[in-house]
Structure formats: C-alpha cells, structure tokens
XYZ file of C-alpha atoms in Angstrom:
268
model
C 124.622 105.683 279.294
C 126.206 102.187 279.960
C 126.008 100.335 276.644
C 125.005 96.632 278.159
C 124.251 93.954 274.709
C 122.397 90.558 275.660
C 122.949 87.900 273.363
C 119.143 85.943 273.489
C 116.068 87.045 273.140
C 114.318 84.079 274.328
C 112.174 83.845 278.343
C 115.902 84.683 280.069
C 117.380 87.176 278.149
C 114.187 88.952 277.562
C 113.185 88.990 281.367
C 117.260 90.730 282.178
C 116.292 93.130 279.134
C 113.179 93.596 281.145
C 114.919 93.983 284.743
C 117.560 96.075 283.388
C 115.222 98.743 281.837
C 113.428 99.276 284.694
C 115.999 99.752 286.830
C 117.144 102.612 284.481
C 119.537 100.466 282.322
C 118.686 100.741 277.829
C 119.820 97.007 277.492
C 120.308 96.135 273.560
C 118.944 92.148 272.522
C 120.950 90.605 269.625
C 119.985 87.154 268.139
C 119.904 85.055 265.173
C 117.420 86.301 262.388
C 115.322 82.846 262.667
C 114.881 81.831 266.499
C 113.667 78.360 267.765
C 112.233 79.974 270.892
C 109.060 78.522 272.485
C 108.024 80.551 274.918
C 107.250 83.311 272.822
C 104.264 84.566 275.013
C 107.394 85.051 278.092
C 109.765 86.631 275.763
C 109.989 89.585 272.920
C 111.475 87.098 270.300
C 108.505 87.514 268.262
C 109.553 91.165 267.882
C 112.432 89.387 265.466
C 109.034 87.740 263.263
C 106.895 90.689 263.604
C 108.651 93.712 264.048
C 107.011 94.643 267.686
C 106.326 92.315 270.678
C 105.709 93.366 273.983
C 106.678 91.610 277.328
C 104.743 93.003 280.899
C 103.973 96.265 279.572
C 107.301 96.859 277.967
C 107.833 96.854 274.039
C 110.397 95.530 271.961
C 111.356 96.615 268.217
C 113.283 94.894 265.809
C 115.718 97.182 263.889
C 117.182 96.598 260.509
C 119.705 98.854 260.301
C 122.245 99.314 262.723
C 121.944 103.327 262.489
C 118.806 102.996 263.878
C 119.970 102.183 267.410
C 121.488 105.183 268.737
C 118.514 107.036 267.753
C 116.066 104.520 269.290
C 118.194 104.481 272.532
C 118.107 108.186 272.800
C 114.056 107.744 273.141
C 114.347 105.209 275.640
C 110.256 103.757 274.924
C 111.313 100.441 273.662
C 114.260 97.562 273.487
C 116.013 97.649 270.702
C 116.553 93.569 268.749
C 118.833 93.411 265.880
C 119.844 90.446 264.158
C 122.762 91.698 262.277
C 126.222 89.994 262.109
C 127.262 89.726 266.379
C 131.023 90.885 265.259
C 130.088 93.927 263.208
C 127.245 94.712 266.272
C 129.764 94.750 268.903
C 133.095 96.626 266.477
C 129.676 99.562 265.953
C 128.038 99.785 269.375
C 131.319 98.266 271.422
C 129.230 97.598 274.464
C 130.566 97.945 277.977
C 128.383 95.078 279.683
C 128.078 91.891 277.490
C 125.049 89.232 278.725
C 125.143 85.841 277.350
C 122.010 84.405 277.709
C 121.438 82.351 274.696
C 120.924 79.341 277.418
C 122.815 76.849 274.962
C 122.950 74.002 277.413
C 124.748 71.434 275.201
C 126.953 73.979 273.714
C 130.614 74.814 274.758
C 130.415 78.623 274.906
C 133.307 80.698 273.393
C 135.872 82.672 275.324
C 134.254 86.165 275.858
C 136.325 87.642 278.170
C 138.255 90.409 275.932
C 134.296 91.279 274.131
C 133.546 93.748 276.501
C 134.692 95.043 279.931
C 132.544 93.238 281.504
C 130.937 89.657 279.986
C 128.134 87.548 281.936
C 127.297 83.965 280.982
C 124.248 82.643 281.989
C 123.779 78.931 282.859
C 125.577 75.516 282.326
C 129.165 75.770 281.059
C 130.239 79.078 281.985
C 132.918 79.587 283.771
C 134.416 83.196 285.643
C 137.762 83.839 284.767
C 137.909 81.175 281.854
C 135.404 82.323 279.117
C 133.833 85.074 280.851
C 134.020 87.697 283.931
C 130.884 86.661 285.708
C 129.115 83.633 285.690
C 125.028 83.419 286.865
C 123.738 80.446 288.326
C 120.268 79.066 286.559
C 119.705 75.929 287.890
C 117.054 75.305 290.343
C 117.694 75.429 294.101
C 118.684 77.663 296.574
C 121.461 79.029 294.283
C 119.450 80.354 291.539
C 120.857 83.574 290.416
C 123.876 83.525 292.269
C 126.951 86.290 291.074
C 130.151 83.503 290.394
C 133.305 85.431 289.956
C 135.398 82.712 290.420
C 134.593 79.145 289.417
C 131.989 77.199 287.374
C 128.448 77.077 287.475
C 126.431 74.121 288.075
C 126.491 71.538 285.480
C 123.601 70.282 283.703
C 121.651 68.111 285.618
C 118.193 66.579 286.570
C 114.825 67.428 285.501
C 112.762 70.160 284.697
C 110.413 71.787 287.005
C 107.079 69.292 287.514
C 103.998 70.899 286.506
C 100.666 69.498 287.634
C 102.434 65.997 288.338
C 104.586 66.156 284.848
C 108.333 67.147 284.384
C 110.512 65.956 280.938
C 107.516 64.488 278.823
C 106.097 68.270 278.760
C 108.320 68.725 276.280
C 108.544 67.573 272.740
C 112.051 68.062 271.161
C 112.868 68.156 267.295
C 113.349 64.065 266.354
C 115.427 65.601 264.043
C 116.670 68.340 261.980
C 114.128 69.972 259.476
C 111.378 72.587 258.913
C 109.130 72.985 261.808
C 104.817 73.867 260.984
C 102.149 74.319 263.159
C 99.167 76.255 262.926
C 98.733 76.101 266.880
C 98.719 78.875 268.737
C 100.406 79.480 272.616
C 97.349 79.374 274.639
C 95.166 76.494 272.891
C 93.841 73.682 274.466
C 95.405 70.492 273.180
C 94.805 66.745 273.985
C 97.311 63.978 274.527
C 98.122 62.383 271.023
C 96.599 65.449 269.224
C 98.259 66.714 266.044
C 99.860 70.231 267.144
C 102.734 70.436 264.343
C 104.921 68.962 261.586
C 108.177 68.333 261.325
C 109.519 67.631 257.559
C 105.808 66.350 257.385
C 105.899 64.009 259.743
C 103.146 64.453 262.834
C 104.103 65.500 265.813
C 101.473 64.706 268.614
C 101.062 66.076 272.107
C 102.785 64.483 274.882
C 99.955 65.631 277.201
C 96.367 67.208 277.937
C 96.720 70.840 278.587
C 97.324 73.924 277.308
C 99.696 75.135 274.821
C 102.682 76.766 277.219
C 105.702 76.854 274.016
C 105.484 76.437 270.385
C 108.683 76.905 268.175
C 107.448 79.719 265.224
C 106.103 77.839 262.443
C 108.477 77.649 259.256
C 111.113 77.803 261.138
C 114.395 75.067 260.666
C 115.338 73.509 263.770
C 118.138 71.104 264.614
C 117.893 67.961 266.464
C 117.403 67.861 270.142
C 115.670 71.298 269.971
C 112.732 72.105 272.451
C 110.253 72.791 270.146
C 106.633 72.112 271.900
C 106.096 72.557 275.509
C 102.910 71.652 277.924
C 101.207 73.041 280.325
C 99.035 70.003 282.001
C 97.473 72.547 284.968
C 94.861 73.754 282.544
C 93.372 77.277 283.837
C 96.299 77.740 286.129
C 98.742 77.481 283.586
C 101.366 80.060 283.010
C 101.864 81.194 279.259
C 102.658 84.921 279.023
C 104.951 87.271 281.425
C 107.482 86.810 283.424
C 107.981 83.528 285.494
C 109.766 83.712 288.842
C 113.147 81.532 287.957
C 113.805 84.252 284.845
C 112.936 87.125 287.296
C 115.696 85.541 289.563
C 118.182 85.125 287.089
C 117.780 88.495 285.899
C 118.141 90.371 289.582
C 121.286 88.425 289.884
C 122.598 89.733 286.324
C 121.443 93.085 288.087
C 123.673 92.450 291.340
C 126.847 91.748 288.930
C 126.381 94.771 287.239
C 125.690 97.233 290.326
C 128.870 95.599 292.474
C 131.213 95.392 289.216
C 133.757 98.119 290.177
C 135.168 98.321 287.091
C 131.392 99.961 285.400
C 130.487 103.180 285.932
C 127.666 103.080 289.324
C 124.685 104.552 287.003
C 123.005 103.113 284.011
C-alpha cells in the first residue's frame, strides 16, 4: 500500500482524498483540531467536529488515536482525519507521498522536500525543487492542475470566479481576529444586510441575496483576513455540496504526479 498523507481537509484536499481513493489509493487527511473551513458541504472537515462526514458517497472518520489508523486502512470503507501533532503523524505513519493542500495563499510554505519521498504543494507559493518535489497549479485558466517539476506556480492574482454577476463581495472575511457564531446553516436562504453571524459580538451581515454556499463552524477562533462567509447569489442553481469542477481538476493533476513519479511504486 503506498502511504500518501494530505495536509487539508478543506474543498481541495478533500476532493484529492476523494480522487485518490477511487482510483485505488487509502489517502490519510491531517489538519488542525479547530478548522476555519467554509465549504463544509464540499469537504469532510466536519468529520474533525462530528466524528463522520461524508463527501459524494464516500465517508470520512476522525480518529483519536493514532493506533487506530493502520487498522482503519486495512478496511479500506472510509478516510481516515487525525488531528494529532503533524511531526509525531509523519515519525509513526512516515508516508511515502506527502500532499500539501492546506491552500494557505498568504502564507510562505515550509521546505518539505526531505518529509517524504515524494511532497506536492498545491497552489500559490510553491515551488518544485525549492520547498517541495512537485508543484500543482490552482489558479484559474487553461493551466489548472498542471504537474510543475521545475519552477513556480502562478502567483496570487485576480479575482475569484463570478457567480451570477458577483466575484470578491461573495465573500465576507474575518474584520478581525476573534470567536466566530452563527446559527446559519450551508444551504439557507439569506438576504443582503441580513444578520448570518457574529464575530466577538459584533454583526456580521450578508454581502448579498442568495443562498448560503460557506459558513466557517460556529465557535470557532479565526484570524484576520480569514474567509469566513461565502455567497451563492444564483439561488436554485447554486452549488453547495459535492465536488466542484476546479477541485476535481486539481485533484486529477495530484493523480498524474503520482502515477508518472518514477521514484513511487506504479500501484496504490
């Protein structure tokens, strides 16, 4: 069995744990006990919250123990999510294939390379040869999933995707650090200027009409400049749950880097 770890359980790291078990692979999710993830309908974070989540017909489990994962993996039903210490994860399980896909876009990720034989960074500021093996290109555009084994990926740039006429003021990010509430749920209705959450008490309204596409778990603490309430302005079309098509790329390109890495062995 190849021992691949993903580091992220939120939309892209979920959707690769989701490629890579279909295609045979028993990928491992690692992340930190108390997420800020919003699309938790696209993702098995909640599995972190809640013990279970499932994603497209696929389950997730969070495990306490580390003993528990061999055992789990030898069943191959579910994904295993831990959200031990990462060091003492990777000295126990020492994975072969290492996926970061924590998508920390203003974040300078750490050198990788010597984690495991092979490391994959996903999106802005990864660069193969430098702090990992493989790089994956997630910006939009013709490029989206491309392998990089030499070179930098795209920095980060422009807007998000435009939904029903509306790109960056779908979003809501945390004025500041604090304790996020909300007794919202993915899904609902909401109208522009409508109370959806609290931060530190303070109201936070929604930028738009539409439906409820990301909400940050309530009573979590989130840091400034986090995404933490997303929109959905196409109303019955709207996307919430599964797995959307940029995520689905990303993930068959962390799929192409694995099957043409010479250095793995050629079956999961």
């Amino acid at each position: 069995m190849l021992k691949i770890l993903i580091r992220g359980s939120g939309d892209i790291g979920s959707a690769v744990a989701w490629h890579l078990f279909q295609a045979g692979y028993s990928p491992v999710l690692h992340d930190e006990p108390h997420p800020s993830a919003t699309r938790r309908k696209m993702a098995f974070s909640d599995a972190i919250f809640d013990g279970r989540a499932e994603l497209e017909g696929l389950s997730a489990q969070r495990l306490d123990d580390m003993q528990q994962l061999e055992p789990l993996l030898a069943t191959r039903t579910c994904v295993p999510v831990l959200t031990c210490d990462f060091i003492s994860l990777l000295q126990s399980y020492q994975p072969q294939v290492l996926i970061d896909a924590r998508m920390r876009k203003h974040v300078q990720p750490e050198n990788q390379l010597q984690l495991a034989a092979l490391t994959i960074g996903l999106g802005p500021n990864f660069n193969a040869g430098e702090n990992v093996q493989i790089a994956i290109e997630t910006g939009r555009g013709e490029n989206l999933g491309q392998v990089i084994r030499q070179g930098s990926t795209q920095a980060l740039q422009g807007e998000p995707i435009e939904l029903g006429g509306h790109a960056r003021e779908r979003y809501l990010y945390a004025p500041a650090s604090g304790l996020f509430q909300s007794d919202c749920q993915i899904g609902e209705n909401v109208t522009q200027g409508q109370i959806i959450a609290h931060l530190n008490g303070s109201p936070l309204p929604a930028p738009l009409t539409g439906v409820l596409r990301g909400l940050t778990r309530s009573g979590i603490q989130v840091s400034a400049r986090t995404k933490i309430i997303e929109i959905d302005p196409r109303g019955p079309a709207a996307q919430i749950s599964g797995i959307a098509m940029r995520p689905a790329r990303i993930a068959q390109g962390v799929l192409n880097a694995i099957a043409t890495s010479t250095n793995l062995p050629q079956k999961p």
